[in-house]
XYZ file of C-alpha atoms in Angstrom:
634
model
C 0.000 0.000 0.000
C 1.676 3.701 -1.044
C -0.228 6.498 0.365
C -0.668 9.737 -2.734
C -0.814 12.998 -2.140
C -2.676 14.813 -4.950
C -1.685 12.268 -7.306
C -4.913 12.713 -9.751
C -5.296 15.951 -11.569
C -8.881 16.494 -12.541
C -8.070 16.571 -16.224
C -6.837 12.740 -16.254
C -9.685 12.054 -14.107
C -12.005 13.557 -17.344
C -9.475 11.470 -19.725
C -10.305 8.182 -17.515
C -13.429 8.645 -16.630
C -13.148 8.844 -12.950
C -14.575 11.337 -10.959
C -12.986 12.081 -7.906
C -15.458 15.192 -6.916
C -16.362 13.489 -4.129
C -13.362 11.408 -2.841
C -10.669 13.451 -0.036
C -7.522 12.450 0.436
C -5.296 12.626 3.353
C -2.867 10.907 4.907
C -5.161 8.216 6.138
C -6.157 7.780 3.120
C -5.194 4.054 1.383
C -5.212 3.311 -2.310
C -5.008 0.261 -4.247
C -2.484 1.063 -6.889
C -3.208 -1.901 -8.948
C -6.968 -1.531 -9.127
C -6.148 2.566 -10.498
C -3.777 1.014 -13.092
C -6.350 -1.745 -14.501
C -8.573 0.658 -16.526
C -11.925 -0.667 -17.974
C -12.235 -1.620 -21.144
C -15.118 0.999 -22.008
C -11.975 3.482 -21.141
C -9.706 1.114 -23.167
C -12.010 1.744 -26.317
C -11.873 5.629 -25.749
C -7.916 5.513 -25.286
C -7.713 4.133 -28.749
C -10.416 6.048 -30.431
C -8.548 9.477 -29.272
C -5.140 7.877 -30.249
C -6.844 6.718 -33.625
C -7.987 10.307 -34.162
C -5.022 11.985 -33.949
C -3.070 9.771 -36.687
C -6.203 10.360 -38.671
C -6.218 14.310 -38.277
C -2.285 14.388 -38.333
C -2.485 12.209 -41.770
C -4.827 14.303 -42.954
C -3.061 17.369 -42.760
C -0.190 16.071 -43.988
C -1.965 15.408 -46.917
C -3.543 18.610 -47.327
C -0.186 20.504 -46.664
C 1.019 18.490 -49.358
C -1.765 18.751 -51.921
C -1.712 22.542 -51.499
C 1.670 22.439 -52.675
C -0.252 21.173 -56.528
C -2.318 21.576 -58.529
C -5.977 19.821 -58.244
C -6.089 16.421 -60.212
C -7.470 17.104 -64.074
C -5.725 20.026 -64.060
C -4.259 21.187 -67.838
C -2.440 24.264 -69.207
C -2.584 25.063 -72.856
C -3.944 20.845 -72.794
C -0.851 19.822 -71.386
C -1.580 18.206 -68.038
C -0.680 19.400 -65.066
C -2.218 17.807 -62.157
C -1.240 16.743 -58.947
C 1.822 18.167 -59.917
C 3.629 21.482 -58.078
C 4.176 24.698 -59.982
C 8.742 23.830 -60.476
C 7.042 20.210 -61.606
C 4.407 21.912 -64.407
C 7.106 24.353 -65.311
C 9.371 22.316 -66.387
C 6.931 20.003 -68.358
C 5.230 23.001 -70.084
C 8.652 24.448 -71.246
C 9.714 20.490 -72.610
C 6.580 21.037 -74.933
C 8.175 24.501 -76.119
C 4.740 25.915 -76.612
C 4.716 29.071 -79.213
C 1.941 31.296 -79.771
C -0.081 31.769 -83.269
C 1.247 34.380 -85.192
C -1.310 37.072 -84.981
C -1.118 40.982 -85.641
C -1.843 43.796 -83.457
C -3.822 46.614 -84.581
C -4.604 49.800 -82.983
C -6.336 52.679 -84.337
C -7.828 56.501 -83.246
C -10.126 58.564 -85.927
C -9.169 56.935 -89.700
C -5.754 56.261 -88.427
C -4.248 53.286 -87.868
C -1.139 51.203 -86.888
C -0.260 47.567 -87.250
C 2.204 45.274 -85.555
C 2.897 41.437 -85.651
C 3.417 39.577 -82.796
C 6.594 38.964 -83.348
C 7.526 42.164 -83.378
C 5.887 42.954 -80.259
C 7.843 40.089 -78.753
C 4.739 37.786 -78.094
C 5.384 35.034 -75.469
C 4.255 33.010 -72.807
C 5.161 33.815 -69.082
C 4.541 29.932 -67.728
C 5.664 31.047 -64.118
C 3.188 34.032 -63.635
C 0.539 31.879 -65.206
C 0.784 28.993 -63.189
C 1.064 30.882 -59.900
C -2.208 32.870 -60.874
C -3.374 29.016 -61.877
C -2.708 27.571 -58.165
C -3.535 31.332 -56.376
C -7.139 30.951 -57.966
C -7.569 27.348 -57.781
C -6.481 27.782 -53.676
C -8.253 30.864 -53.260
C -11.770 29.026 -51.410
C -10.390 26.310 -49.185
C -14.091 24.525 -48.972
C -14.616 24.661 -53.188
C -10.836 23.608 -53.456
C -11.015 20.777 -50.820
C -14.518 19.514 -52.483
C -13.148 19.612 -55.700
C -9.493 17.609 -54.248
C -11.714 15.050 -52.657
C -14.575 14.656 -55.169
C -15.053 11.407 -57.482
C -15.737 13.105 -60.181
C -12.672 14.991 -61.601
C -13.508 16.931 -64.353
C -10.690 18.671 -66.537
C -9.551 21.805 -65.197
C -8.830 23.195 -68.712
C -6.842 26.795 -68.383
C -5.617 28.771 -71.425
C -2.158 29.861 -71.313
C -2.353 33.809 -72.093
C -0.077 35.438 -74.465
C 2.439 38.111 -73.298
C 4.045 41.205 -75.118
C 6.488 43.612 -74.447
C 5.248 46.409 -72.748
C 8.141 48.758 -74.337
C 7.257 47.849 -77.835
C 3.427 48.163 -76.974
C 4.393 51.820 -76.078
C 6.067 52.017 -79.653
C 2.862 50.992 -80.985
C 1.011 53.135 -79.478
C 3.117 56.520 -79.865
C 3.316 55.551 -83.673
C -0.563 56.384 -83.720
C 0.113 59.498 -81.665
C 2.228 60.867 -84.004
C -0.435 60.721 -86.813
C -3.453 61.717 -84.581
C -2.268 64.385 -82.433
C -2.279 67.761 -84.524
C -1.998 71.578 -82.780
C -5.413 72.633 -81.149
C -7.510 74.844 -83.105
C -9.962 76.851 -80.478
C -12.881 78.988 -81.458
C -11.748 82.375 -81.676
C -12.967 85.952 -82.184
C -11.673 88.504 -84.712
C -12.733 92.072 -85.099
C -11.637 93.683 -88.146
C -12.277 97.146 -87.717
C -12.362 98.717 -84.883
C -15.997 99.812 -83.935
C -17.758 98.134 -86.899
C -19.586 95.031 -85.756
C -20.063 94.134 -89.717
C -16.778 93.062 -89.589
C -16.798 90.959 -86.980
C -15.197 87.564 -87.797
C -15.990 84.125 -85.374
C -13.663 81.305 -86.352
C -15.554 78.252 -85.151
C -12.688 76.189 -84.310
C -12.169 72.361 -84.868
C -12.397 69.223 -82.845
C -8.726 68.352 -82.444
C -8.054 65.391 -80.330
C -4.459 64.009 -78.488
C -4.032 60.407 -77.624
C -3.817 59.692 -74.280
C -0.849 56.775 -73.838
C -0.737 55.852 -70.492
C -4.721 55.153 -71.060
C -4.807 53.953 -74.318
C -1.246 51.655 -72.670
C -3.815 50.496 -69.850
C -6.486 49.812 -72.597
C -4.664 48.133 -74.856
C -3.382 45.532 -71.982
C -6.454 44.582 -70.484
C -7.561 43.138 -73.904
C -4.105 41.770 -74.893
C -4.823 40.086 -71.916
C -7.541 37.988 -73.036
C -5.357 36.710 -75.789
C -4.826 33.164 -75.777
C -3.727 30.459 -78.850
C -7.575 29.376 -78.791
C -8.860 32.625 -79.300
C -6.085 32.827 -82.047
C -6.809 29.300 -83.565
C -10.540 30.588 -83.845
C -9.673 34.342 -85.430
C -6.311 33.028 -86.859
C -6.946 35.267 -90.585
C -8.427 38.557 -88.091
C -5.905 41.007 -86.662
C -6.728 42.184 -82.962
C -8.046 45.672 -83.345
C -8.037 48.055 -80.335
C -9.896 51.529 -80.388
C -7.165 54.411 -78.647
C -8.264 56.218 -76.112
C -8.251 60.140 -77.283
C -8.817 63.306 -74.859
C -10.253 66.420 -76.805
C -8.041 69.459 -77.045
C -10.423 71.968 -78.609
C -13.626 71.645 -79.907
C -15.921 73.196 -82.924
C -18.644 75.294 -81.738
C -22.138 74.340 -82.600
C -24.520 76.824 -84.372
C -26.247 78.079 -81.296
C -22.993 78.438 -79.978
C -21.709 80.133 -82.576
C -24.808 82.788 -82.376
C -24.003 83.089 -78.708
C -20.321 84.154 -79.375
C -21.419 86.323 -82.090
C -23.508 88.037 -79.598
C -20.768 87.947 -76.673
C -18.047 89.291 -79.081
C -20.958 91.767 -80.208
C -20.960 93.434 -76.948
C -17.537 94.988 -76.934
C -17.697 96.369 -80.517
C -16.760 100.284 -79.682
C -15.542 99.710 -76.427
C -12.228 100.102 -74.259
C -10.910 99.363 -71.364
C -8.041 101.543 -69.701
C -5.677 100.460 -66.666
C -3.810 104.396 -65.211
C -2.450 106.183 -62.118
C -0.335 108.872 -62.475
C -0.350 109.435 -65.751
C 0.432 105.643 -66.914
C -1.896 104.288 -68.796
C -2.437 101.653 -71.008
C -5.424 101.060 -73.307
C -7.133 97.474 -74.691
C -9.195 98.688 -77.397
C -12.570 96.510 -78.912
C -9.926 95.146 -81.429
C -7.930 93.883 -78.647
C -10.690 93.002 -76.357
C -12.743 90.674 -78.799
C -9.532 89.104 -78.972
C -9.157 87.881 -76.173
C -12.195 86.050 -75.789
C -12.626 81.979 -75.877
C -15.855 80.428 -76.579
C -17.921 79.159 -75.142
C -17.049 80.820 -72.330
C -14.001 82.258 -70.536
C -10.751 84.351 -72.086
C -7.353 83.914 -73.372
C -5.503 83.460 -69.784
C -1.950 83.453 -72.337
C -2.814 85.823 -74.132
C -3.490 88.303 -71.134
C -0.329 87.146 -69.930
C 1.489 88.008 -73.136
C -0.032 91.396 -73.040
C 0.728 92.051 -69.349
C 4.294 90.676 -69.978
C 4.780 93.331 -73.028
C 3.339 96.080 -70.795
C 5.833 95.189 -67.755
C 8.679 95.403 -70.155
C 7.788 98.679 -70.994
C 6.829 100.044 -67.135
C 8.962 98.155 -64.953
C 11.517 100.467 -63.593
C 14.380 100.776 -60.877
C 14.295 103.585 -58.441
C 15.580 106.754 -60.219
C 17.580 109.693 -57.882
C 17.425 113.189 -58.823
C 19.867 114.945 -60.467
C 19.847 118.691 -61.094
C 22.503 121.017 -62.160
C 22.307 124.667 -63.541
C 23.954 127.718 -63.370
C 22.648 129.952 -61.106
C 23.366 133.014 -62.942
C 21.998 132.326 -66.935
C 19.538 129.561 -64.973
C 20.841 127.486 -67.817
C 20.110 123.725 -66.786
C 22.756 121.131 -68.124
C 21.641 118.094 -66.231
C 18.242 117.818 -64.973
C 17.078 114.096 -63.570
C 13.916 113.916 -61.770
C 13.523 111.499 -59.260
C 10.894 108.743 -60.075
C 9.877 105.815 -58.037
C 10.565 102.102 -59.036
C 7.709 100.421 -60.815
C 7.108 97.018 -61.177
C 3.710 96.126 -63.348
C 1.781 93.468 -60.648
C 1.436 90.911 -63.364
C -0.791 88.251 -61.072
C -3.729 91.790 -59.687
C -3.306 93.066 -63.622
C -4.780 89.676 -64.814
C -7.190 89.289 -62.535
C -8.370 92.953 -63.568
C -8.315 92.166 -67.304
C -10.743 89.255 -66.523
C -12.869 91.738 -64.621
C -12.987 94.307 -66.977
C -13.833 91.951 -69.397
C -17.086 90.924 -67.493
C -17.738 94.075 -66.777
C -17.817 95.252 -70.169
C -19.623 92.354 -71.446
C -22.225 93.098 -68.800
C -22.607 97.303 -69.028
C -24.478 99.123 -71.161
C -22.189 101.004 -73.308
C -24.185 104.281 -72.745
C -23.617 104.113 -68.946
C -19.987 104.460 -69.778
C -18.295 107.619 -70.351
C -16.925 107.175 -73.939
C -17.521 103.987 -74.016
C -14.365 103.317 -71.867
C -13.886 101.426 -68.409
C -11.273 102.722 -66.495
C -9.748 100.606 -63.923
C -6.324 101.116 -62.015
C -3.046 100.037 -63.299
C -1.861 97.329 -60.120
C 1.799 99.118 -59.565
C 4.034 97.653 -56.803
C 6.199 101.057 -55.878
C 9.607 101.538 -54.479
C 10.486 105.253 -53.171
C 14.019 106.999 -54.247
C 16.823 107.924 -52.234
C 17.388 111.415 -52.975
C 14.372 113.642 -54.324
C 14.445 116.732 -56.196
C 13.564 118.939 -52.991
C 17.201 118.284 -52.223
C 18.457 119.364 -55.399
C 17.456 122.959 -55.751
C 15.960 126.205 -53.799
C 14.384 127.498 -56.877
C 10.971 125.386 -56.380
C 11.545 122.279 -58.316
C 10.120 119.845 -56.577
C 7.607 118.258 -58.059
C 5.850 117.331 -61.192
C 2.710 119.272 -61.417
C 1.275 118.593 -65.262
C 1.700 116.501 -67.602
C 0.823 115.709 -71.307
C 1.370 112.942 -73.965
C 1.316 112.158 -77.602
C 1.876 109.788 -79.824
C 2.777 110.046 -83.593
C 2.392 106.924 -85.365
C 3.084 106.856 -88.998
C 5.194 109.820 -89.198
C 7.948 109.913 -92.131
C 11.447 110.126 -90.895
C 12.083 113.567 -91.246
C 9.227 113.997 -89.370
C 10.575 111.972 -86.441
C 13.514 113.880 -86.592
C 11.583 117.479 -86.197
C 9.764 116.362 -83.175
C 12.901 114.980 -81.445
C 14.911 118.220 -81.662
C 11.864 120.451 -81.024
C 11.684 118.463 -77.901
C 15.002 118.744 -77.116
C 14.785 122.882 -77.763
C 12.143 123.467 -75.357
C 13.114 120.891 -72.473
C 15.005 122.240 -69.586
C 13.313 125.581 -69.810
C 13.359 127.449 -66.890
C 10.279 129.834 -66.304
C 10.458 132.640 -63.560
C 7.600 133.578 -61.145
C 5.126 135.605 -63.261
C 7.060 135.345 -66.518
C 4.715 134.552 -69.602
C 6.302 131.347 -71.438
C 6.615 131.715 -75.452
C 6.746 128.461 -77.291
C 7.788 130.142 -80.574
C 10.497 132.270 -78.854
C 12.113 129.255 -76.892
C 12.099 126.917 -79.584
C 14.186 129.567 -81.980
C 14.443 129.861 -85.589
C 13.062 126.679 -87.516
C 14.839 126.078 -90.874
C 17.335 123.769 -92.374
C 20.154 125.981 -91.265
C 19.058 124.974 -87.192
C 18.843 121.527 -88.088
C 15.606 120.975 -89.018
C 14.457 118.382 -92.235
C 11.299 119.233 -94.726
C 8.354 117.130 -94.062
C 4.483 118.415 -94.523
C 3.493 121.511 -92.378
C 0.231 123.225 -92.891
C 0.552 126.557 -95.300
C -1.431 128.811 -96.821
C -4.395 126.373 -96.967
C -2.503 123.659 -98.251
C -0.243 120.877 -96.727
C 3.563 121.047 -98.348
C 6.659 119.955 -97.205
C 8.163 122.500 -95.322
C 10.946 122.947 -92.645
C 9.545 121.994 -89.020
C 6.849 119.368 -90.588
C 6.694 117.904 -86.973
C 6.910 120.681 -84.730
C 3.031 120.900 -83.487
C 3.534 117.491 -82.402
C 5.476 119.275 -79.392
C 3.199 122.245 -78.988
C 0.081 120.432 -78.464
C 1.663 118.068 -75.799
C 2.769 120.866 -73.922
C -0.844 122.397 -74.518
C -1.839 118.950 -72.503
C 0.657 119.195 -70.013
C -0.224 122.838 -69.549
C -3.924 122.209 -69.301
C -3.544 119.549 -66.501
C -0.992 122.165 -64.348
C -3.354 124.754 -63.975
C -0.508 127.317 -65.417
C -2.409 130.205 -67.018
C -2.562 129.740 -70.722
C -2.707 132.900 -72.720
C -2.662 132.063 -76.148
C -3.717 128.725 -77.762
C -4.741 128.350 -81.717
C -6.108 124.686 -83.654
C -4.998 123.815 -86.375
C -6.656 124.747 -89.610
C -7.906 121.259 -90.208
C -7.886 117.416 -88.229
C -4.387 116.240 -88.038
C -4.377 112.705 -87.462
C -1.793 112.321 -85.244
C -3.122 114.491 -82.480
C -6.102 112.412 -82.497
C -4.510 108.871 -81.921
C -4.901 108.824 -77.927
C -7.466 112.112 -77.778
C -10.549 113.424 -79.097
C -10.756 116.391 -81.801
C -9.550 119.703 -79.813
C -6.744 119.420 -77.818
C -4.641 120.332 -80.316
C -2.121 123.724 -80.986
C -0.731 124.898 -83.434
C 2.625 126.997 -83.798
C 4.008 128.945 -87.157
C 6.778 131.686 -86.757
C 5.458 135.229 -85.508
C 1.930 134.942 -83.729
C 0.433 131.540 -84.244
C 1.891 130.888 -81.136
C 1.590 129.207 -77.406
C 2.012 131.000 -74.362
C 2.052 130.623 -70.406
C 2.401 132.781 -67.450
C 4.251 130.890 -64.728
C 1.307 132.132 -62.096
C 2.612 130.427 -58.808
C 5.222 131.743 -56.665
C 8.643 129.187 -57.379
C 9.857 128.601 -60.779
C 8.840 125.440 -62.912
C 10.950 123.920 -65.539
C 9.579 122.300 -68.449
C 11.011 118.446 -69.157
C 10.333 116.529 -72.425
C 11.133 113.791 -73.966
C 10.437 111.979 -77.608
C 11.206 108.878 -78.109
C 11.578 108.072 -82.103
C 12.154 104.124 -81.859
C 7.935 103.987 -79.751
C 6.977 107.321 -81.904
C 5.711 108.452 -78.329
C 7.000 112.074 -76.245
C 6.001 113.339 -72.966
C 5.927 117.036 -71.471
C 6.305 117.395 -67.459
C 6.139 120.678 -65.928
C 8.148 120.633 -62.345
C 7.694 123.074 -59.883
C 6.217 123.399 -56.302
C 2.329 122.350 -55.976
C 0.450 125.007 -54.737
C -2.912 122.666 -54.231
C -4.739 123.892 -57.278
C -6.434 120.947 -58.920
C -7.835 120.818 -62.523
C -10.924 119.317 -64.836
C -12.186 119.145 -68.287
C -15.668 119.018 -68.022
C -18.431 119.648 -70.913
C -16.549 118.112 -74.237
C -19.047 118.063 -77.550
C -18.180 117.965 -80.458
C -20.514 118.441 -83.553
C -21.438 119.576 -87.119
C -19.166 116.853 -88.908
C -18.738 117.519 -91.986
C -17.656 115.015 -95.191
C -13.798 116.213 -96.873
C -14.430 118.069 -99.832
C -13.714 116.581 -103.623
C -10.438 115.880 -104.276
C -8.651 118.189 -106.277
C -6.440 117.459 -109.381
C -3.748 120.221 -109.747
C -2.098 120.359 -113.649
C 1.456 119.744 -113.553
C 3.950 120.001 -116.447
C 6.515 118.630 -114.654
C 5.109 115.234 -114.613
C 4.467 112.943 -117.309
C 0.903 112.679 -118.584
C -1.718 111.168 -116.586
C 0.905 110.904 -113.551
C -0.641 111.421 -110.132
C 1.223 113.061 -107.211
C -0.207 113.134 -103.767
C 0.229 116.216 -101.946
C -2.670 116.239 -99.722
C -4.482 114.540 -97.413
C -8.261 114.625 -97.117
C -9.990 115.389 -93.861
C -13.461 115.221 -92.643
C -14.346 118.875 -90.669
C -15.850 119.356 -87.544
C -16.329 121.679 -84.364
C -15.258 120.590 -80.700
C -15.393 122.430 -77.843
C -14.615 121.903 -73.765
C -14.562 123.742 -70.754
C -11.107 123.898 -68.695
C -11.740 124.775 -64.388
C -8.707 125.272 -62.509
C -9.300 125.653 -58.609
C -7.069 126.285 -55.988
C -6.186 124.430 -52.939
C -9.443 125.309 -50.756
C -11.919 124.155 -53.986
C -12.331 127.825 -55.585
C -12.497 128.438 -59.627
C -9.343 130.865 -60.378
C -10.231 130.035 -63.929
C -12.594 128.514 -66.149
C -11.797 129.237 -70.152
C -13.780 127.355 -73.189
C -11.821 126.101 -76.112
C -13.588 125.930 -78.765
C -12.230 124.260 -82.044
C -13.403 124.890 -85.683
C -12.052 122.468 -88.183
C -12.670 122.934 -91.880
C -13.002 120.112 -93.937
C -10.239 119.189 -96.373
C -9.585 118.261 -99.747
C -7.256 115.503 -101.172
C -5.022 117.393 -103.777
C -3.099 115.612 -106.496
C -0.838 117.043 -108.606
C -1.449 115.350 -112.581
C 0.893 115.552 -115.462
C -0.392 117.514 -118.773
């Protein structure tokens, strides 16, 4: 007899059947050893059933460890059996067969293009490995279906085609071959207005439908049905080429007819109109030329051609800070360096095409009688950068300060012309005018003849228009008549011109011209604040554009032109044909220009610094219409 001390666990106790819930043991406590180790035979029978089960469950998944590792029975690839055999086991079968696929062609096409390649030139082949891992991922991928269909009686044929593979590099080949014969440069609706302020002849190209081929789509496309390619599918289509459509992305498009009625009527809208970006005497002009432009259709604008625009204009402002400079003799008051100081300017491209956009709605949705002139003025977007030394510092005559300004440009003008208007300029600038000293344009600028340096080119004389000495010289006279107007300096003698000159007329209306001619067709000043001002000008013959600046000290007066009409037009008269010896018969000679008359008139209030009118003169303009004149040979 042993006595045991907690020798049963109750888990044997479940595995043999005895319950020991109710049994205690102690140290009184005897047990028979051999009756303990003489199990019954009902637990005999349960000892072998659990062994029996687990050789049965570990045999069992041995064998479905092992037929994971191959493929189900009745398995075949391209009818070349694979079964029960693993993917190293099929691979090297398949590849003893050296299977090869059907030569077949490739064809891919976009609109009525198209491009062809064989299959051997797109390297067609078979990737066994990739195929029979995708074969054994699929065939694995429900445990339940796989392990019905590894255990079932009935094994069908697993038949599987064995897809055919091409280079992707050459497929890319293919496909930019098309490219190259689709693609052509967009062709967008666009606007086009022929004359300025004549809707007649307004032009709306409608555009075309231009397409590009999109590769990395058409590359995607083109693969997924490639994909389905197989030697059946070849043996069954062996005399068809596989066609593929490309996939194309539009790049413009043609308008419809209702579109095209709706940008007719959107183009329609700024016919006559303008729209003007200024501060301080910058400014620059789009006119209804320009504006229709810019326009895209159906909807929207030109965002490169604003920029192209903008970018011109900044290469024109854009400046660096500018320190003054002034040097004269104090005695003669002759000036022999004069350099006003001028802040740096820098056009702000990104606010100016923002504004263009804006004006452009604007305009498209304003009544062109609720605009002055049919112009919208906006501000030009500066970004500003002060100088270091200012003309305050320079002098203690007064010149501090621009206080007028005036400019002109003179477009077309022959060469001698050009020439007039740059040394006229250049006469006049740098003028010094005293406290109450009456300015005289004709007396500054000097004696005007070849012997002074000036070239023959056409001047107005004697009711006609001949080539004279000084052709060129009004140019400068009326933009100092501008300049003057917007100082407030009292003018006290101003004269038009006998007839329209077109040039004066290119940036202004009819009337703010003046002329000059030796003795009293004159212009004249009086310098009526108390510091001297200096007239400034400069041409510039490679823009055909000059400015006048009067400096001096601002005394607060402020300026406005207020009240402009201009009536009675009148048609040019006949032309005239003038006999002419000189020329041979029937010759023609042009010697004068036609012009269309008319009257113009506007008021001019200058106020001083606490609002009241110190003057307020009407210029009044009478222009006669002109005739053509031709001289003809007899």
């Amino acid at each position: 007899m042993v006595i045991m001390e907690g020798f049963f666990t109750p888990s044997k106790g479940v595995f043999f059947g005895i319950h020991f819930a109710d049994v205690h043991f102690d140290e009184s406590t005897e047990v028979d050893i051999v009756n303990l180790n003489s199990p019954t035979p009902k637990q005999i029978v349960r000892i072998v059933g659990v062994i029996l089960s687990l050789i049965l469950l570990t045999t069992f998944t041995g064998f479905v460890v092992d037929a994971r590792r191959q493929f189900l029975p009745g398995t075949t690839l391209e009818r070349v059996a694979i079964g029960s055999l693993t993917p190293a086991e099929a691979l090297t079968k398949v590849r003893h067969v050296d299977l090869q696929p059907i030569n077949h062609t490739i064809e891919l096409t976009a609109l009525d293009q198209t491009v062809a390649s064989s299959s051997a030139q797109l390297e067609a082949s078979y990737h066994y490995d990739q195929t029979l891992t995708a074969i054994l991922q699929s065939q694995q991928a429900d445990f339940f279906g796989w392990l019905r269909q590894l255990l079932s009686n009935n094994q069908a044929e697993l038949a599987y085609p064995l897809p055919v593979t091409y280079n992707q590099d050459k497929l890319k080949l293919l496909i930019q071959a098309l490219k190259a014969q689709v693609d052509a440069p967009p062709h967008f609706p666009s606007a086009k207005l022929n004359t300025s302020g004549l809707t007649e002849s307004l032009v709306i190209d409608t555009g075309e439908d231009i397409f590009t081929l999109n590769e990395s789509a058409t590359l995607q496309q083109l693969t997924e049905k490639l994909s389905q390619v197989t030697n059946q599918t070849l043996a069954q289509n062996s005399d068809q080429p596989i066609s593929a459509a490309a996939v194309l992305d539009p790049v413009s498009q043609q308008l419809t007819p209702e579109q095209i009625t709706q940008a007719h009527e959107r183009a329609g809208r700024l016919v006559g109109e303008k729209l003007v970006f200024e501060k301080d005497h910058l400014k620059r002009t789009l006119n209804d030329t320009q504006l229709v432009s810019l326009l895209t259709f159906p909807d929207g604008y030109q965002t490169e051609a604003i920029n192209e625009v903008l970018y011109q204009w900044a290469q024109e402002i854009n400046r660096v800070p500018q320190n003054a400079e002034f040097v004269y003799d104090p005695e003669t008051l002759v000036v022999s360096v004069f350099v006003p100081d001028r802040k740096g300017l820098e056009l702000n491209t990104a606010m100016m095409a923002q504004s263009v956009v804006d004006g452009l709605k604007e305009l498209e949705g304003t009544d062109t009688q609720n605009l002055n002139d049919a112009t919208l003025t906006k501000e030009l977007a500066l970004i500003e950068t002060e100088a270091e030394k200012t003309l305050a510092e320079t002098n203690n005559l007064g010149i501090k300060e621009r206080i007028g300004f005036g400019e002109s440009y003179y477009y077309h003008s022959i060469p001698s012309r050009v020439h007039n208007v740059s040394l006229t300029t250049n006469r006049i600038s740098l003028t010094l005018v005293a406290p109450g000293e009456e300015f005289s344009f004709n007396k500054t600028l000097g004696e005007v003849s070849a012997a002074t340096g000036f070239q023959p080119a056409y001047v107005i004389m004697s009711g006609r228009t001949v080539l004279g000495d000084g052709g060129g010289v009004c140019q400068v006279s009326s933009t100092l008549f501008r300049a003057l107007l917007d100082s407030g300096l009292n003018i006290t003698r101003r004269l038009q011109h006998s007839y329209r000159v077109s040039y004066y007329e290119l940036d202004r209306q009819p009337g703010f011209d003046a002329t000059v001619y030796a003795g009293n067709v004159d212009l004249r000043f009086i310098n009526d604040t108390d510091d001297y001002v200096l007239v400034y000008g400069q041409a510039d013959p490679a823009t055909l554009y000059m400015f006048i600046e009067i400096y001096g000290t601002s005394d607060g007066r402020t300026t406005e032109i207020k009240d402009y009409q201009s009536w009675d037009p009148r048609p040019p008269l006949p032309t005239q044909y003038i006999p002419d010896s000189t020329l041979a018969p029937g010759q023609l000679k042009q010697v004068d220009w036609s012009a269309a008359g008319i009257k113009a008139k506007f008021t001019h209030i200058v106020r001083d610094k606490d609002g009241k009118i110190m003057r307020e003169n009407e210029y009044y303009s009478n222009y006669r219409p002109w005739a053509a004149k031709f001289l003809q040979g007899v």
